[in-house]
Short mmCIF file of C-alpha atoms in Angstrom, two decimals:
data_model
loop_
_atom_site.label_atom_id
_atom_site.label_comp_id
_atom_site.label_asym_id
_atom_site.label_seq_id
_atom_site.Cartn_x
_atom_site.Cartn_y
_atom_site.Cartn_z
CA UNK A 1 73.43 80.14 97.62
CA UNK A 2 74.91 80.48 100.73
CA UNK A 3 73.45 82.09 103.49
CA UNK A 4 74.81 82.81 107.35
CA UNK A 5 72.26 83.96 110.05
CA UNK A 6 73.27 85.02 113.33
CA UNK A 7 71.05 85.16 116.44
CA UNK A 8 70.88 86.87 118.71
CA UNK A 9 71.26 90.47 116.61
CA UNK A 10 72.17 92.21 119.88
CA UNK A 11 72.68 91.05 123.59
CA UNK A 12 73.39 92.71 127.10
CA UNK A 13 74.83 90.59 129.50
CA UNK A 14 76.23 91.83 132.92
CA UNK A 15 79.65 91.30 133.67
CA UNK A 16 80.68 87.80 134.84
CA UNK A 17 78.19 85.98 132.85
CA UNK A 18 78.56 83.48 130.08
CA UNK A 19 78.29 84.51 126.69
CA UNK A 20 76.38 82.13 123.90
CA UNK A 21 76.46 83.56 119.82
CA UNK A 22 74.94 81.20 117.65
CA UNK A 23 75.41 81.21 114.00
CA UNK A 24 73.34 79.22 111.45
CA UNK A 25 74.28 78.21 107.75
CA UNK A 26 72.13 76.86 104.84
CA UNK A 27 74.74 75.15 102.97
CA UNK A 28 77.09 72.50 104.76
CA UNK A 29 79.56 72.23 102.34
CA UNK A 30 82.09 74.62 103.63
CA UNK A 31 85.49 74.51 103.64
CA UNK A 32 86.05 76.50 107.36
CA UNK A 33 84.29 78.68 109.73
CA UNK A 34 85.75 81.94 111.32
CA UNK A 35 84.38 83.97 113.96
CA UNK A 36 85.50 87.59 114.29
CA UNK A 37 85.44 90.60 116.31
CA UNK A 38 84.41 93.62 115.26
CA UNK A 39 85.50 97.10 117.28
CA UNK A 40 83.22 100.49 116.41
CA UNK A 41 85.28 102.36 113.26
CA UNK A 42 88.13 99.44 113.30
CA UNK A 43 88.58 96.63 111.18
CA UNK A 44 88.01 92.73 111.60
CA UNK A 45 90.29 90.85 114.38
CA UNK A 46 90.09 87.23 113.54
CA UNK A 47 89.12 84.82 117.23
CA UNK A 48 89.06 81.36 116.19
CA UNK A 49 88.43 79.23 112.88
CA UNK A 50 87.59 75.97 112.65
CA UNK A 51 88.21 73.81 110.12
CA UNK A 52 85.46 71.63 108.14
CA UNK A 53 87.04 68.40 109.64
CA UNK A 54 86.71 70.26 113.03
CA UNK A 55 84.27 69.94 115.67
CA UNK A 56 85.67 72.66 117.73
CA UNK A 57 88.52 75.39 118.51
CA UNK A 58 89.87 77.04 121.63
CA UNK A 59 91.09 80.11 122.93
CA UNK A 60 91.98 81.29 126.23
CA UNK A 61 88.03 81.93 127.54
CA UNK A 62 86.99 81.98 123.55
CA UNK A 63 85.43 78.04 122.54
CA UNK A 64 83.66 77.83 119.05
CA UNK A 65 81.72 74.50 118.41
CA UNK A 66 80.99 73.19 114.79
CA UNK A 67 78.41 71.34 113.84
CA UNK A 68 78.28 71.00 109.96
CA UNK A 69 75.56 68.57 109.04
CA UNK A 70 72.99 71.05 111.13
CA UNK A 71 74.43 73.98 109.54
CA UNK A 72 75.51 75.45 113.22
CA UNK A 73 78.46 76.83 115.21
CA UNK A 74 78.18 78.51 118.85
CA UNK A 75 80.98 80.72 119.81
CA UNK A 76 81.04 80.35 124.09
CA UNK A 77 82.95 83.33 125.65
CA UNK A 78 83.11 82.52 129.53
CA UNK A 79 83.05 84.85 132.56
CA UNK A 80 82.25 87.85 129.91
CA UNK A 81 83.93 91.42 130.61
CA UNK A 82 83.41 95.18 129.48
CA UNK A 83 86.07 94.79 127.11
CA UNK A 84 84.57 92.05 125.34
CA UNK A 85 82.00 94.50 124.19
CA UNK A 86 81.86 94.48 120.36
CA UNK A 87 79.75 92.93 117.27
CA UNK A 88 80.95 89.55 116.74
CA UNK A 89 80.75 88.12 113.17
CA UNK A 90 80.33 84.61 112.18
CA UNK A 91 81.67 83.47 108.43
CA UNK A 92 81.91 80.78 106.66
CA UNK A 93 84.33 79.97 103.16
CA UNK A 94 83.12 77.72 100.81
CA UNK A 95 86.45 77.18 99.04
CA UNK A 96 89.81 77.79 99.12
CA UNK A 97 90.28 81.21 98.33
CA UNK A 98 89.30 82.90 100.94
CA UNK A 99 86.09 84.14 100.03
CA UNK A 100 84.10 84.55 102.86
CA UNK A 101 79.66 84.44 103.78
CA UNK A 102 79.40 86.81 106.53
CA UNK A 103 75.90 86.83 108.96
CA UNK A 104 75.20 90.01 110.08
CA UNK A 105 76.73 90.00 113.68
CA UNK A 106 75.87 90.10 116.81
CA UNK A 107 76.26 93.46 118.78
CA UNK A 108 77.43 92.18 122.45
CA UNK A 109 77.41 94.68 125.54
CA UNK A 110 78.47 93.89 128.47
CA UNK A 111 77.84 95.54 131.85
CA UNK A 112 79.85 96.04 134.69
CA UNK B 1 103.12 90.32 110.97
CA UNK B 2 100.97 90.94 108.31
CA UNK B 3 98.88 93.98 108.22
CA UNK B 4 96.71 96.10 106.10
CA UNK B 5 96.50 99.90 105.50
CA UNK B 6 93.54 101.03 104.92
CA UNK B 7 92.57 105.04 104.74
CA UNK B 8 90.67 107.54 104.75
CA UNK B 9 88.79 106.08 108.08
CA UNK B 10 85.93 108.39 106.46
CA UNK B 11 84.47 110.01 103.62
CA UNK B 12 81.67 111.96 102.67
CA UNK B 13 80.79 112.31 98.83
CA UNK B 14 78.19 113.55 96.95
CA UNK B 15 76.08 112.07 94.54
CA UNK B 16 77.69 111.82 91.19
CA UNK B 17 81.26 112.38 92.03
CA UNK B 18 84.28 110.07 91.97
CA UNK B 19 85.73 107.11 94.15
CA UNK B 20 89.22 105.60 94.91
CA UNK B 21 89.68 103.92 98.08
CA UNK B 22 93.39 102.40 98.22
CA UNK B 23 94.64 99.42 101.01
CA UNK B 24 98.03 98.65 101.03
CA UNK B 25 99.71 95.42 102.73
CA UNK B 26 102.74 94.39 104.60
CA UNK B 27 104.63 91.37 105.83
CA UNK B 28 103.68 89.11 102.72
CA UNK B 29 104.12 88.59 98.98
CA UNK B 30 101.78 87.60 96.66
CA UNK B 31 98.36 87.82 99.06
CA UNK B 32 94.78 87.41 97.96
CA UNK B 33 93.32 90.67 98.01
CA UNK B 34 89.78 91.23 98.74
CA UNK B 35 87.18 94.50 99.10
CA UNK B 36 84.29 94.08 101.35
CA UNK B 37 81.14 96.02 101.65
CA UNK B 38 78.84 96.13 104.55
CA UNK B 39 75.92 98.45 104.13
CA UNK B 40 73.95 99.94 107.35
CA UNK B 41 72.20 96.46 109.25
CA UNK B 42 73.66 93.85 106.64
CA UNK B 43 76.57 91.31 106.65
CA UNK B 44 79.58 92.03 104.98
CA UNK B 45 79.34 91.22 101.52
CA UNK B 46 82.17 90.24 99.04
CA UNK B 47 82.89 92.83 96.60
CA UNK B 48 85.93 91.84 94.50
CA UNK B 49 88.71 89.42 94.88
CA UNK B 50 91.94 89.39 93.01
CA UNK B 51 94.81 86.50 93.54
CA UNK B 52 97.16 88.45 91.79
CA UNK B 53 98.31 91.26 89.62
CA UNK B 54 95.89 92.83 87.07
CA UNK B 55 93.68 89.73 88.10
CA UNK B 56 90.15 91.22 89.50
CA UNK B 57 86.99 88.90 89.89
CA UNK B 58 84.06 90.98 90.59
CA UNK B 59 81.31 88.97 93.08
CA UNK B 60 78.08 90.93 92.54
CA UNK B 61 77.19 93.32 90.08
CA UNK B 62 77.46 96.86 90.81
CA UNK B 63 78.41 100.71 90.33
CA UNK B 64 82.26 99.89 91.44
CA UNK B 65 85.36 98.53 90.04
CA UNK B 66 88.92 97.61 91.33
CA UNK B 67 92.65 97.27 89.86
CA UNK B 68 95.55 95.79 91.64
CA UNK B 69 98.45 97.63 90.04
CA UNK B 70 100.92 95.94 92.31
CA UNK B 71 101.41 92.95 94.02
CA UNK B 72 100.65 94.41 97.60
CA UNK B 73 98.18 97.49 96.15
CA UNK B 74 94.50 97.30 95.87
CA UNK B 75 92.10 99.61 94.88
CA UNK B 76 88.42 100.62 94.81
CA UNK B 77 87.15 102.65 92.36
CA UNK B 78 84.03 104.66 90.75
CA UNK B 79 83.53 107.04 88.05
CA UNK B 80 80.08 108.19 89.90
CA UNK B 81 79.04 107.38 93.30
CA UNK B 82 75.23 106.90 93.61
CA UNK B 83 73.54 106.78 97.27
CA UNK B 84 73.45 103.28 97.38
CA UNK B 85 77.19 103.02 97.50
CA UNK B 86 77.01 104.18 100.72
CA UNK B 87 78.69 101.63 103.10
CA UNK B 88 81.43 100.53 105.26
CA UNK B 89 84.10 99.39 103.08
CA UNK B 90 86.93 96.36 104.44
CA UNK B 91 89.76 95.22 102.93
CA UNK B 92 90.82 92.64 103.26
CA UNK B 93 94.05 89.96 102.62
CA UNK B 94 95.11 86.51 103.00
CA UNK B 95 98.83 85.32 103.25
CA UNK B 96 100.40 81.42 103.40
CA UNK B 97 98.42 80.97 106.36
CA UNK B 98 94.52 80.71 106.18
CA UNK B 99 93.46 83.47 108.57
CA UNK B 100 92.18 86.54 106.50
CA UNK B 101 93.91 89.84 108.43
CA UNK B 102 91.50 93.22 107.41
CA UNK B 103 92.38 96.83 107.18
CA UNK B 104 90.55 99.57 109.72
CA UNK B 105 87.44 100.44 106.83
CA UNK B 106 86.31 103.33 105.24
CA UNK B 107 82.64 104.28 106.40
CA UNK B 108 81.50 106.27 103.20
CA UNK B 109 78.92 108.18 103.46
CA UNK B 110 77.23 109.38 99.80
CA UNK B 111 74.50 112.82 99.60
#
């Protein structure tokens, strides 16, 4: 069974600094990884997914890494801001339907 | 551009009584469908998917149900809520492209 941890479970940065999320997952044999954004009492906003045959995606200051034979993706967000603060989710599908593995997030705040 | 509608944003029910959570979605035909759960400090967790009218697949065992009566309707049902239903509930949808788009939840709250 597929399972997706994600450490740190919370993280305070000040503003200006480099954000690292890492996300683990047991089973390589996915078919893509998403990372998403989660706002307090709103739904999902999708950031970047990567494809299996993918070793990485970018976006603007957003860059998610793959690594699928260690079971490991790191989403980088660069020169971090208030707004950025959120819970970001890491998931993985496993086939083609769209059936996602969600980890458990990682609650970011980020100071001015 | 696609988009879900979830509602109510909230809900408080007792113990015992009825469920039916409804999403409805826009700017595609024929979408997968999906209901997430995420209970207080856990992931998200798959619920039920459906790829189509009348077609439900149910991912876990539980105290819910769900029925897609039409092609862009989905909905989340339960004859009695018990406190372990308690949750934030997503739905969810995927179009032609790969990118899942989500409604704005339902945090249910069951005493």
């Amino acid at each position: 069974k597929q399972e997706v941890t994600q450490i740190p479970a919370a993280l305070s940065v000040p503003e200006g600094e480099n954000l690292v999320l890492n996300c683990s997952f047991t089973d390589s044999a996915i078919y893509n990884l998403q990372w998403f954004r989660q706002d307090p009492g709103k739904g999902l906003t999708s950031l970047l997914l990567i494809q299996s045959s993918q070793r990485e995606q970018t976006s603007g200051r957003l860059n998610a890494s793959l690594d699928k034979s260690s079971g490991r993706s790191t989403l980088y967000i660069a020169a971090s801001q208030p707004g950025d603060s959120a819970t970001y989710l890491c998931a993985v599908e496993t086939d083609s339907w769209g059936k996602l593995q969600f980890g458990a997030g990682t609650q970011v705040v980020v100071t001015p | 551009s696609q988009t879900i509608h979830q509602w109510p944003a909230t809900l408080v029910q007792p113990v015992g009584s009825p469920l039916s959570l409804e999403c409805t979605v826009e700017g595609t035909s024929n979408p997968n469908l999906y209901w997430y759960r995420q209970a207080a400090g856990r992931g998200l967790q798959l619920l039920f998917y459906s790829v189509g009218i009348g077609q439900i697949s149910s991912e876990v065992p539980q105290n819910l149900s769900a029925s897609r009566p039409q092609d862009r309707q989905f909905i989340l049902s339960s004859k009695k809520l018990l406190l372990s239903d308690s949750g934030f509930y997503l739905c969810a949808g995927q179009g032609r492209e790969e990118k899942l788009f989500f409604g704005s939840g339902t945090q249910l709250s069951v005493l």
